[in-house]
Every structure is written in structure tokens, then in C-alpha cells.
XYZ file of C-alpha atoms in Angstrom:
541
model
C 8.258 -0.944 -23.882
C 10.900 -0.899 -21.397
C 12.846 -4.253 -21.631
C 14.950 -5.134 -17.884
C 16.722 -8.208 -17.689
C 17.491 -9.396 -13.797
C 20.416 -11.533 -12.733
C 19.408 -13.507 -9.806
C 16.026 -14.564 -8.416
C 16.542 -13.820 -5.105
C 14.198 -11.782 -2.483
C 16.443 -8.654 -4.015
C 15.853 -10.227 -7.819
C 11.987 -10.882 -7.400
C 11.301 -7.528 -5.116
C 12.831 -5.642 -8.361
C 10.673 -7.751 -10.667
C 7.818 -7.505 -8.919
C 7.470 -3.618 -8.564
C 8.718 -3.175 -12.498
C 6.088 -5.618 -13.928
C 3.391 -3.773 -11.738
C 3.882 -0.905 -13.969
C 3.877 -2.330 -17.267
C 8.090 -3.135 -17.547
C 8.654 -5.936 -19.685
C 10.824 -8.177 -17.014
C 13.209 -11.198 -17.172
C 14.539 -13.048 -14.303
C 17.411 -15.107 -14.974
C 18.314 -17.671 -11.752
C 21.204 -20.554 -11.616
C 19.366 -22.721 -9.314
C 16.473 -24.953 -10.236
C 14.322 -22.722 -7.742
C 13.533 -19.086 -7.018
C 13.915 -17.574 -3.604
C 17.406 -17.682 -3.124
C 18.908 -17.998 0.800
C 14.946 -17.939 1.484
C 13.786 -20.925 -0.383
C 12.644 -23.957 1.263
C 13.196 -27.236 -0.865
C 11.510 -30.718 -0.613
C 13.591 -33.409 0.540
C 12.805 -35.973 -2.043
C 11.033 -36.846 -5.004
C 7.740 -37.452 -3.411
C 4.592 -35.640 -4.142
C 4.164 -34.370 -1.023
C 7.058 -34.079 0.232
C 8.933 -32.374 3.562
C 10.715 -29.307 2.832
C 14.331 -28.428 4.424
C 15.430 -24.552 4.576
C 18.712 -22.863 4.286
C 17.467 -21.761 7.565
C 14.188 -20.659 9.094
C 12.572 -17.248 8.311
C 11.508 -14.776 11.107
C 9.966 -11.035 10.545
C 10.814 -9.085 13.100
C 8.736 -5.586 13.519
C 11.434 -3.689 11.895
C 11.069 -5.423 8.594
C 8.574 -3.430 6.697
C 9.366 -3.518 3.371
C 9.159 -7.488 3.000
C 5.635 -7.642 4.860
C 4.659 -4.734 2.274
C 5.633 -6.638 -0.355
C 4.042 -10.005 0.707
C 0.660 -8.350 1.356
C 0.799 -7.644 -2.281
C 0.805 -11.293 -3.219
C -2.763 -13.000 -3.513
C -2.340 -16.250 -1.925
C -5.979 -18.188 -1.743
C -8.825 -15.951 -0.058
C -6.253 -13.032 1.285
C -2.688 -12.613 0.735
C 0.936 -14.054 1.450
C 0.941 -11.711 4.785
C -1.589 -13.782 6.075
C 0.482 -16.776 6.175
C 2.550 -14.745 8.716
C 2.217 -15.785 12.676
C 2.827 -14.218 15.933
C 5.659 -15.464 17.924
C 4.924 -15.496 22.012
C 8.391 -16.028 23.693
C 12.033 -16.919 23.421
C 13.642 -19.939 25.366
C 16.954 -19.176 26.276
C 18.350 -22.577 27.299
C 21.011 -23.132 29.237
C 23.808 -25.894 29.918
C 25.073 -24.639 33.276
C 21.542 -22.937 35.323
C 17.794 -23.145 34.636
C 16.179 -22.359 31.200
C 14.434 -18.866 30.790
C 11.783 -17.486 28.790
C 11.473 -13.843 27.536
C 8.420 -12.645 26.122
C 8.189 -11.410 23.080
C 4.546 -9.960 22.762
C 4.196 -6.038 23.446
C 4.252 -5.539 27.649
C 0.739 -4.773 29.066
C 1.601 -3.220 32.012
C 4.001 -0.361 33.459
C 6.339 -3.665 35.151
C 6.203 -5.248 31.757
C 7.685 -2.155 29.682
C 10.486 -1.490 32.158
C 11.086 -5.535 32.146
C 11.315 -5.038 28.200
C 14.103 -2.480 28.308
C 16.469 -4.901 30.234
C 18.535 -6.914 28.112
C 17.301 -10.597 28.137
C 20.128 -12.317 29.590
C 20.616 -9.188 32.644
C 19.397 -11.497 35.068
C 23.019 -13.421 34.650
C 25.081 -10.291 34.999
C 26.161 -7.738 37.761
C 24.488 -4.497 37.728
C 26.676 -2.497 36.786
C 27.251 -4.388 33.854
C 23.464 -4.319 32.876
C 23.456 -0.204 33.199
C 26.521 0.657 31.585
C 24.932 -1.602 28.543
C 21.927 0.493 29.010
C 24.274 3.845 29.155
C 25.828 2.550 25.867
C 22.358 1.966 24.265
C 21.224 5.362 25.615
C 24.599 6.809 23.790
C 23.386 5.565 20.296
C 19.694 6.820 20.899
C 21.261 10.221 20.794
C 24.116 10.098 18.374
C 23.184 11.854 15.192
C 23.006 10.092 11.882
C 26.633 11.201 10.701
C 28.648 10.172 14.182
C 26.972 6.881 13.684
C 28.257 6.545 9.922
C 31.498 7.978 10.781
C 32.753 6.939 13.851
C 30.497 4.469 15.083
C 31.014 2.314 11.827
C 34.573 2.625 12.579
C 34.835 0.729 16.073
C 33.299 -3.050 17.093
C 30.547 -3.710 19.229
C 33.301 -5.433 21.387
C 35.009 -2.311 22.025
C 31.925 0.236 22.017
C 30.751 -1.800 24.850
C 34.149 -2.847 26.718
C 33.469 -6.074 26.967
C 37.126 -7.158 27.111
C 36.912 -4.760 31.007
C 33.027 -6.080 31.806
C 32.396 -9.873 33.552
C 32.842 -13.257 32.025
C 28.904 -13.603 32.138
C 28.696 -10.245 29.925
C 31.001 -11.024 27.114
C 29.260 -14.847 27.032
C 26.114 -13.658 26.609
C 26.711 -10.583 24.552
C 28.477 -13.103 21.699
C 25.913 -15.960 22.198
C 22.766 -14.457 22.289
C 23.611 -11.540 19.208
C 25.267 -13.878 16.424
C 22.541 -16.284 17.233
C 19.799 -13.923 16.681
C 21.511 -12.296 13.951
C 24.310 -12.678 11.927
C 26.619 -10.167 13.770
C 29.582 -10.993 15.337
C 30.321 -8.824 18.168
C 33.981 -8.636 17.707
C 33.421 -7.714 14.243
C 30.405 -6.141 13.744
C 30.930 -2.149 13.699
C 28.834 -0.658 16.774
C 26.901 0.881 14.281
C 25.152 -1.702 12.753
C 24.747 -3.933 15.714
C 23.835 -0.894 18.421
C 20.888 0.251 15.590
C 19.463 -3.573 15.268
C 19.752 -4.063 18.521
C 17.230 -1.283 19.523
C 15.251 -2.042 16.125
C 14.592 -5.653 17.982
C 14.065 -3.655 21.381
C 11.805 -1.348 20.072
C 9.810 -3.703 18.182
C 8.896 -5.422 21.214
C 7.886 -1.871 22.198
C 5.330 -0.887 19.084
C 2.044 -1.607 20.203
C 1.075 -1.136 16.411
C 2.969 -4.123 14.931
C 3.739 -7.810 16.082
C 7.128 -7.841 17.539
C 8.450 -11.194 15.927
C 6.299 -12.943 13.237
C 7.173 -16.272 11.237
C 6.013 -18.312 8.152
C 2.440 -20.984 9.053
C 4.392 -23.121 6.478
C 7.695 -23.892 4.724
C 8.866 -20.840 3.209
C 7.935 -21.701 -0.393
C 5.022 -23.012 0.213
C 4.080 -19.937 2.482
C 5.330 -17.084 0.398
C 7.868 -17.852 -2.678
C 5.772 -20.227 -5.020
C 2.620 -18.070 -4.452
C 5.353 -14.753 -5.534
C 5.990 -17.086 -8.666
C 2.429 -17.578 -9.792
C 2.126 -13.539 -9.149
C 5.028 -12.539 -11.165
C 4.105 -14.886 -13.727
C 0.490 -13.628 -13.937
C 1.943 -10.169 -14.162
C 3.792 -10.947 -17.191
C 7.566 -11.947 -16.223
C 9.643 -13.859 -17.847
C 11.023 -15.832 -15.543
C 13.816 -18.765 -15.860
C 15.013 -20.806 -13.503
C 18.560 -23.154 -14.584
C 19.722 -20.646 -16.287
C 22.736 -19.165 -15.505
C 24.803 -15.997 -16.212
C 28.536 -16.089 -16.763
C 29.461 -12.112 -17.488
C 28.301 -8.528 -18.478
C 29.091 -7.024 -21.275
C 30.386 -3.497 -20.587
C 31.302 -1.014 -23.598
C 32.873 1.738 -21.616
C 29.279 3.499 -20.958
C 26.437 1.326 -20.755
C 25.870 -2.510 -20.300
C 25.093 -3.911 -24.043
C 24.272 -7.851 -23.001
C 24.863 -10.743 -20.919
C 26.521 -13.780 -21.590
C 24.860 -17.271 -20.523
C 26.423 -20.250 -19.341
C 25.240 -21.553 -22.710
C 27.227 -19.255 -24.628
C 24.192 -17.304 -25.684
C 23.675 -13.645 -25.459
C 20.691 -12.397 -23.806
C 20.266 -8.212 -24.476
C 17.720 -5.665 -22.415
C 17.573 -1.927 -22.134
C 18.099 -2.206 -18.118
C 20.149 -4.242 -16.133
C 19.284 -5.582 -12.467
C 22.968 -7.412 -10.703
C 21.209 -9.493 -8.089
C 22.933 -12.050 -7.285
C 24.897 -12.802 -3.666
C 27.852 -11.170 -2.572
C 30.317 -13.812 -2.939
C 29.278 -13.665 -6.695
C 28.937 -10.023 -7.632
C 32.346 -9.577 -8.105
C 32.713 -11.995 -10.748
C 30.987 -9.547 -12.799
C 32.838 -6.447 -11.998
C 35.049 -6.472 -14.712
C 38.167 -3.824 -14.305
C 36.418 -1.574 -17.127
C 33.262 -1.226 -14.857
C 35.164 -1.057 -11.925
C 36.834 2.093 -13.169
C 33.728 3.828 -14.257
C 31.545 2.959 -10.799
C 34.525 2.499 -8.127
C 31.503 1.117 -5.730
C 31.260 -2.048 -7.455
C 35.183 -2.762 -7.295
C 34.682 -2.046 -3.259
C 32.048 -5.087 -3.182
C 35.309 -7.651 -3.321
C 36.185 -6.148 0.342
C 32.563 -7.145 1.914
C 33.356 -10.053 4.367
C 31.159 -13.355 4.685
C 30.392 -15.572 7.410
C 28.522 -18.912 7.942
C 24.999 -19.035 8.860
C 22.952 -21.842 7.777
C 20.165 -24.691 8.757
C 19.743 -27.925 9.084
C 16.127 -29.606 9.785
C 15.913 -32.819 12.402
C 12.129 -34.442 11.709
C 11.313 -35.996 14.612
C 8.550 -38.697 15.905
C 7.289 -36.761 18.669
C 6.078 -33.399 18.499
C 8.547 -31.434 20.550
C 6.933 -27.537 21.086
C 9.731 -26.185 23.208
C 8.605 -22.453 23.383
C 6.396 -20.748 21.234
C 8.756 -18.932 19.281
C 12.866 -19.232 19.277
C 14.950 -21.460 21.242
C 18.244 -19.925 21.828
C 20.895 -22.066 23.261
C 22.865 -19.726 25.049
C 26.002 -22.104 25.772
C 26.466 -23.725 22.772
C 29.856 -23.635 20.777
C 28.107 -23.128 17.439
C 26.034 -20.474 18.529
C 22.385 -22.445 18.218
C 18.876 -21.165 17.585
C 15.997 -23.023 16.414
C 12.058 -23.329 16.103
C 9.793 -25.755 16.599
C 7.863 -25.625 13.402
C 4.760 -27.666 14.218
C 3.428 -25.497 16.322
C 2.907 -22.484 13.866
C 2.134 -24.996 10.740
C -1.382 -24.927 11.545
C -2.526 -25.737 7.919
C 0.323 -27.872 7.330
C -0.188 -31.474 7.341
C 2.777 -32.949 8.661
C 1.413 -36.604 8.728
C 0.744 -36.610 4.950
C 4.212 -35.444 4.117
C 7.756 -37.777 3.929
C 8.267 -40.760 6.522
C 5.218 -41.825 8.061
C 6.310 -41.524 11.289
C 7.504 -37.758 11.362
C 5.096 -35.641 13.855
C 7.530 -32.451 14.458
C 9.926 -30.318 12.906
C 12.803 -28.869 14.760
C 15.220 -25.998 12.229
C 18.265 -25.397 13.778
C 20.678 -22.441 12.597
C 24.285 -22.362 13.298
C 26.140 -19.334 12.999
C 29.563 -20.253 14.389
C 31.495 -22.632 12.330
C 34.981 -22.242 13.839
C 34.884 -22.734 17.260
C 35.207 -26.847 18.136
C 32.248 -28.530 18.796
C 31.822 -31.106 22.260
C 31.426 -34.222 19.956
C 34.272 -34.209 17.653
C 36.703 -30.935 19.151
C 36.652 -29.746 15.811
C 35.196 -26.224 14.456
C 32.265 -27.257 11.918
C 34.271 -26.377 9.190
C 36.452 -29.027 9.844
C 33.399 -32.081 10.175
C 31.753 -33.874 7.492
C 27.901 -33.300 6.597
C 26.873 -36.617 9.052
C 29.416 -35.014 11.819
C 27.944 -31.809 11.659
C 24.334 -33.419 11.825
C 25.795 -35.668 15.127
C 27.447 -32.662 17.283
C 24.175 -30.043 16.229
C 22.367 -32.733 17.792
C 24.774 -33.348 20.784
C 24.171 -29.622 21.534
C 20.997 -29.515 21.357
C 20.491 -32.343 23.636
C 22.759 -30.980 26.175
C 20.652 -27.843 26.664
C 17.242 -29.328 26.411
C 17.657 -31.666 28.998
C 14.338 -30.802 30.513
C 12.126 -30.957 27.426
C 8.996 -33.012 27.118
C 8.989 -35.286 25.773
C 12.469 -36.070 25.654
C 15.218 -35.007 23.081
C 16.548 -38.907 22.989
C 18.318 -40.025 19.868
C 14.931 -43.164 19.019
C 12.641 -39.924 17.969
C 15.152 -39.177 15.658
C 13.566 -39.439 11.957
C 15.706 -38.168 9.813
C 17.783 -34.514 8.952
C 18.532 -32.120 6.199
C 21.477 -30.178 6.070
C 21.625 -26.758 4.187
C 22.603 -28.192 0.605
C 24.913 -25.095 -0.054
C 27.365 -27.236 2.661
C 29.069 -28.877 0.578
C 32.318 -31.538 1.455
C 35.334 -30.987 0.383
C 38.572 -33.197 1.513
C 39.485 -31.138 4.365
C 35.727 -30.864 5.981
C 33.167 -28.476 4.093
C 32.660 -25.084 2.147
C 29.829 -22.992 2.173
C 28.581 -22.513 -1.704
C 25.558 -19.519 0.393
C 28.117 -17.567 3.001
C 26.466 -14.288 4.582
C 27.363 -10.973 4.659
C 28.505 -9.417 7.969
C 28.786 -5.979 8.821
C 32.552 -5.569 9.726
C 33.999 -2.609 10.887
C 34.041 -0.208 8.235
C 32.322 -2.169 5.821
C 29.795 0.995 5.564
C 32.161 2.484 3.101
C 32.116 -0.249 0.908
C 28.904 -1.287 0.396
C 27.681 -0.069 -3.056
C 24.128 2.185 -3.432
C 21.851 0.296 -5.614
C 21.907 2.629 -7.877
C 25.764 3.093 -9.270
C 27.840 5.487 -11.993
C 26.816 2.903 -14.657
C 23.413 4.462 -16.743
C 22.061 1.035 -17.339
C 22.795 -1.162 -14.006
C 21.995 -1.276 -11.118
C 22.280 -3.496 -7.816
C 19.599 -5.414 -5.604
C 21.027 -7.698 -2.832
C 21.246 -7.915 0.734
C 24.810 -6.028 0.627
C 23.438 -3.076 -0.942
C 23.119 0.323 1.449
C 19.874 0.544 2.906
C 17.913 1.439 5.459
C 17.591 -2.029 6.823
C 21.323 -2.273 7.026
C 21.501 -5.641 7.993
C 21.882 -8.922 5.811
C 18.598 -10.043 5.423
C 15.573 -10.382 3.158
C 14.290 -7.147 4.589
C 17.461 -5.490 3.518
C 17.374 -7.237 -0.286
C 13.633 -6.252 -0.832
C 14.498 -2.611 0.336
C 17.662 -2.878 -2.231
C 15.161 -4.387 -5.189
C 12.631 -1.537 -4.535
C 15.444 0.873 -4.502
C 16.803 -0.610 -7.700
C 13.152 -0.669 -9.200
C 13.004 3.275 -8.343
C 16.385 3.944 -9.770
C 15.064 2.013 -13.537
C 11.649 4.268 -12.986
C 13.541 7.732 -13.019
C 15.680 7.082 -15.766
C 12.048 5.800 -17.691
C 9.877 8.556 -16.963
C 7.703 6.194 -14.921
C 6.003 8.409 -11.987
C 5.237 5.503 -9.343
C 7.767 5.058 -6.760
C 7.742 1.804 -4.073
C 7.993 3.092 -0.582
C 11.553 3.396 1.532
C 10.803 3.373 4.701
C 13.526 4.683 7.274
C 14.021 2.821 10.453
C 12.134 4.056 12.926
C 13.657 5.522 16.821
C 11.736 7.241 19.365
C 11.134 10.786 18.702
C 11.884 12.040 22.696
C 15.555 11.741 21.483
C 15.540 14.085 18.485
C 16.279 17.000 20.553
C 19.409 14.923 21.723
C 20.377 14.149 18.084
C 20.264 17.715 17.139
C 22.211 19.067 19.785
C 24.946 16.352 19.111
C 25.095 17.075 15.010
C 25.528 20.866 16.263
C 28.674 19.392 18.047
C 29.724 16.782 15.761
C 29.810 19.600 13.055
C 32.260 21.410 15.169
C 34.215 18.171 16.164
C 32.872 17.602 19.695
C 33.012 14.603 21.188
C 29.205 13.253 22.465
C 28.247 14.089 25.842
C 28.122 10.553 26.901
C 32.089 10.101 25.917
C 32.727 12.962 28.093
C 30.617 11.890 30.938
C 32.218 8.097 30.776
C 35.862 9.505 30.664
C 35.222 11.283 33.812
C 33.808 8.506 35.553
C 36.815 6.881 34.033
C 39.453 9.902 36.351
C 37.095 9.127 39.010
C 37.155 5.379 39.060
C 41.664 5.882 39.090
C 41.878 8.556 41.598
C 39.179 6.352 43.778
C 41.557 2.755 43.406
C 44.456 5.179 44.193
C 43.015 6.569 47.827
């Protein structure tokens, strides 16, 4: 039998695990942490039998993310599976410090108004109109770029630029940074237009798909909801699987991977070998031997990481907000949140930590270096209990009109993401993200590398999915999984599924790889550096 030994238990570890052992592969899963899951574990708060469970942040499906809901409707959880534990989402608050609070549906339109209401972006009502269509001409523009102009040349410039924000209103380059590296983890000055043009109309079009729910979210902390259910299943299937046990190298002997070393000291050996572990930590086992045989894996050092991560305020009241995200569009750190209760409908709050806790409000942050209106310093720079206090100070600023009220008595208690960790100048963040940089295309590593007994299955791995998520890491385990089937003879493949775009702009794509290939500009570039002549010659009159 096959023998595959996995480093990291991650959604990319367990994906990987999960679709060897279904065909017989003899699996172990080697994690660090006491728990499997990794960025996607919840965790309980204290010792108690029943305890409440803080996240690294809170888990949302949006329509796009196929390969995870696959996956989850393959774990038996009670009477059905994990995928029924999944919710519908109904609308986003976007809340606001300086004008009134909107909300922007999120279910698929029902009417011709509705559609055409979808396609706007969901903060156009704040800017001038010609700011709102040249974002649409720029969205049109990637619709009909063709596969290879996206990957080289698109990957190449920022969203900043692609959309020339630096020339467009005040209101435009606000909201275009707030409400994107809230959502997700892109940051618009950063992000290549590539990756945040193609998630941006994944989210659009999702909202679009009459087929599938556009935004779905866990009926209960994430491990109670999906990972310890995955555990049972993987165990049932026949993995090994070991939790406080960490690796410390690889073993490389100039052609194939012949062992890995434990923290212990020990030596654990496997015919296959599954690198799963974050991106922060892959390189430690790139030693310069493997590096020279798969040059991908000595490109994974170059990857850039950002801060993105959760903290949990339990509160005595039961504070619903919106039915789905809360996105606090003036906020320094770049707030979202959700208020839990609402979608824990089997989840019995009142028998769980403090007795007085009756809500649930997870709050992300995703920018950690610009000061706060608390303390005037970047989180970074703040303690745990400061970064707790200005979170909170944010949040209270924007919902100023929630009932009941956000007042500092319904305050329980909070969790902070335990991968924050203080340090003498502030804090450092043990669980960073990937971001998509500029460029960073051509060095993220194929799951499959030059090495004939490794391969990769994280959330920086090239996929489909493209962004740095758990959709992205199960697409990279299943792709790993396939990559360990070939080399074994084993005929069952798991599905890759490509993103999907509307097909009424395939003709467009085709015509513009026909002029790509012969080193054309697209049509839209010529069209906007006309208007461009036009606009000059018109100031000069």
C-alpha cells in the first residue's frame, strides 16, 4: 500500500488526506498545534465543558468557492452532511462614520431593476458618475482580456493603477481600499489587477448565479460546524492523524525525499510527501539542495504576507446588526464583522461560558499599520488589551444607530486571535496571510513540483481560486492528491473546477488572444488613450 505522510493539518493538509484515504492510501497527518484546521479552526475559550469558541476570524463561502462546499458535502455530520451546516447570508451593512448606514443585498435580484442594481458597485451611490462607469469600463476590460494578458500583464500592474485611482475622487479611492481589503485580503495598492479584477467579478457574479447562494456562512463555530466532524471522517477512513507533533526538516537526497525529521528528533519515513504547512513556514524546509532541483520552491521565500485576523466581543444583548456582514467603511483598521447569533440556530449560546453572554459579535481587521482613533498608533504598535479597546472604539463609532446600543456595560468579555502574540515593541503575527502582490503570479509554486516524491497543498499554491483562502488550499490539496494518484496508478481524480465568467464574452476573449499573440494592445487601452487626446485637446480649447 501506498504510504503518504502530510505536513500540516490545515484545510490544504486535510483536503489532501481526505481524497487519498478515500481511495485506499495509507495517510498520516502530522500538525504542530494541539488542533486541526489551521487559520480555520475555532478554539474554546477555556477549560469548560461547554465552552465559547473564538476564531482566527469568521468563515464565509462565497458562490465562487466550490471546491470547499464539495468537499464538506462529503463529510457525514448527524442526519446529512457538513454542507448542511452552511447558511444563507441576506445583506451587507456598510456603516458609516460620516453619512447614513446602507444595506446591499446579497440574495440573487428578482427583478430586471434588481440585476442592473447588482452590477453597480456597492458603495456607487457615494461617487460621481463618471467615476462609477469608468470602474464599470475597467471591469468590462477584464471580462474580455484573454487568459494570457491577464497572467502577463495584468499580474504585472496594481489594482491602484489599473483603475487610476490616484486621478479618480477622494470618495473613489476611500471606498475602493475600505470596502476590498475588508472583504478580502487584497490591498489595492498592492494587489496585481489580476487577482483583485477576477475576485472582484467572482463576488459580482455570484450574486448573479441564480443556481448557487451568493454568500453562505457556518450555523456554528467553525469546528464545531465542519472541522471536528472532518476529524471523526478522516479518522473513520483510516488516517493517521497527530496533532502536537511537529516537523523540523525534510530530508532530501538529491532525487527524492527519504524522511522527515520531528521536533523530537525522530524520523518519520513514507513513500509520498504532502508540504502543507503556511507560507511563512514553507521555506524553512526548502533546503538549497531542493531549491536547486525544483527552483519553484526557492521562489516561495518572495510571497509577501499581511495581517488579517479576529477577535470575538461576547456581549449581553443580542446585537443582529444585518443579516450577513457589517462592513465599516471608515474605519482605520479596515473592519468587518458578523453577528453570529443570528445564524447559530442550533447553537445554544446560554449554555456556553459566562452566564450572561446572549450574542456574538467576530470582528476581522485587516489593516494593522495605519493608527487607530484611541491610541494614534497602527495595531502593530498596541498591546493585546489596546487592540481589544480601539476595535471596540471603532466599532462603536460606526454603529451609533444600533439597537440595542453598542455601550461599553454589554460588554462580556473578548478573544483575540491567539497567533497575536506581544512582543516588547507591540505584537507579531505567529498566522500572517498571503497577499497577491504584483507579480507574485510568477512565484507561486504548482502543487505539483520537479521533486518525484513532494508535493505542495496550501493556500499559496497556483490555483484556480487564486486567492488566499480555504477555497484556494482545498483546490491545492485536491491538486496535490491528483498529482500522488498519477504517479500511483490510481484512476480516480477529485474535480478542478475553473472559475467560472459569462460566456457572451468569449467571442471578446478570442479576438483579444488573436491580438495579444501578435502584441496588440486590448481594444479598451486603445479606446481609453483616445479619450485620454480628447480629454487634453478639450482642457486646451
Amino acid at each position: 500500500m501506498t504510504t503518504v505522510l502530510v505536513i500540516g493539518g490545515g484545510i490544504g493538509g486535510l483536503t489532501t488526506a481526505h481524497e487519498l484515504a478515500e481511495c485506499g492510501v495509507d495517510v498520516t497527518v502530522l500538525e504542530a498545534n494541539d488542533r486541526f484546521g489551521g487559520k480555520a479552526r475555532s478554539m474554546p475559550i477555556d477549560d469548560g465543558p461547554a465552552a465559547l469558541h473564538g476564531e482566527h476570524g469568521f468563515r464565509f463561502f462565497p458562490a465562487f468557492y466550490r471546491h470547499v462546499v464539495e468537499t464538506m458535502a462529503r463529510i457525514p455530520d448527524g442526519n446529512g452532511t457538513v454542507a448542511d451546516n452552511l447558511v444563507e447570508t441576506e445583506a451587507t451593512l456598510l456603516a458609516s462614520t460620516t453619512g447614513p448606514d446602507r444595506v446591499a443585498e446579497t440574495g440573487t435580484p428578482d427583478s430586471v431593476r434588481g440585476w442592473l442594481e447588482a452590477l453597480r458597485p456597492a458603495f456607487a451611490d457615494e461617487l460621481p458618475a463618471r467615476d462609477v462607469h469608468f470602474l464599470l469600463e475597467r471591469l468590462a476590460y477584464l471580462l474580455t482580456a484573454c487568459e494570457k494578458r491577464r497572467a502577463e500583464e495584468l499580474d504585472d500592474i496594481s489594482w491602484w493603477e489599473f483603475t487610476d485611482a490616484e486621478n479618480r475622487s477622494p470618495a473613489f479611492r476611500d471606498r475602493l481600499a475600505s470596502t476590498t481589503q475588508s472583504l478580502v485580503a487584497l490591498r489595492p495598492r498592492a494587489a496585481s489587477a489580476r487577482t483583485m479584477g477576477t475576485i472582484y467579478l467572482q463576488l459580482l457574479f455570484g450574486q448573479l448565479d441564480p443556481t448557487r447562494p451568493t454568500e453562505q456562512i457556518l450555523n456554528a463555530p467553525t469546528n464545531e460546524a465542519w472541522i471536528d466532524p472532518w476529524i471523526d471522517h478522516l479518522e473513520n477512513l483510516g488516517v493517521d492523524l497527530r496533532p502536537n507533533t511537529a516537523a523540523r526538516s525534510i530530508s532530501f537526497d538529491g532525487r527524492r525525499i527519504d524522511g522527515v525529521e520531528l521536533a523530537d528528533g525522530t524520523t518519520i519515513s513514507a513513500d509520498e510527501y504532502v508540504l502543507a504547512v503556511p507560507v511563512d513556514v514553507a521555506p524553512t524546509f526548502v533546503t538549497p539542495e531542493l531549491a536547486r532541483v525544483a527552483p519553484e520552491l526557492g521562489r516561495i521565500e518572495r510571497l509577501e504576507t499581511a495581517w488579517m485576523n479576529g477577535i470575538q466581543f461576547y456581549l449581553s444583548v443580542d446585537l443582529e446588526l444585518s443579516p450577513g456582514h457589517q462592513v465599516y467603511t471608515d474605519s482605520p483598521w479596515a473592519l468587518t464583522s458578523i453577528s453570529q447569533r443570528q445564524f447559530w440556530t442550533d447553537y445554544d449560546v446560554d449554555e456556553r461560558g459566562p452566564d450572561d453572554v446572549a450574542g456574538v459579535l467576530s470582528v476581522i481587521a485587516s489593516d494593522w499599520t495605519t493608527p487607530g482613533i484611541l491610541y494614534d498608533r497602527p495595531a502593530r504598535e498596541c498591546t493585546r488589551e489596546e487592540i481589544a479597546a480601539e476595535i471596540w472604539a471603532q466599532l462603536r463609532a460606526h454603529l451609533h444607530a444600533a439597537e440595542p446600543q453598542l455601550t461599553d456595560d454589554v460588554l462580556v468579555d473578548w478573544f483575540l486571535d491567539p497567533a497575536i502574540v506581544e512582543t516588547d515593541g507591540g505584537v507579531e503575527n505567529r498566522s500572517p496571510l498571503l497577499i497577491n502582490t504584483v507579480g507574485s503570479l510568477r512565484n507561486r509554486p504548482p502543487a505539483d513540483v520537479g521533486v518525484e516524491n513532494l508535493v505542495l497543498a496550501g493556500d499559496y499554491v497556483r490555483t484556480n481560486s487564486d486567492l488566499a483562502s480555504m477555497e484556494s488550499a482545498n483546490e491545492a490539496g485536491r491538486r496535490a492528491a491528483n498529482a500522488i494518484r498519477r504517479r500511483h496508478g490510481i484512476p480516480q481524480r477529485a474535480t478542478i473546477w475553473e472559475l467560472e465568467e459569462p460566456v457572451v464574452f468569449e467571442p471578446f476573449k478570442r479576438e483579444d488572444r488573436f491580438r495579444y499573440r501578435l502584441g496588440l494592445p486590448h481594444p479598451a487601452e486603445v479606446t481609453q488613450s483616445l479619450r485620454s487626446v480628447t480629454a487634453r485637446l478639450g482642457g486646451r480649447s
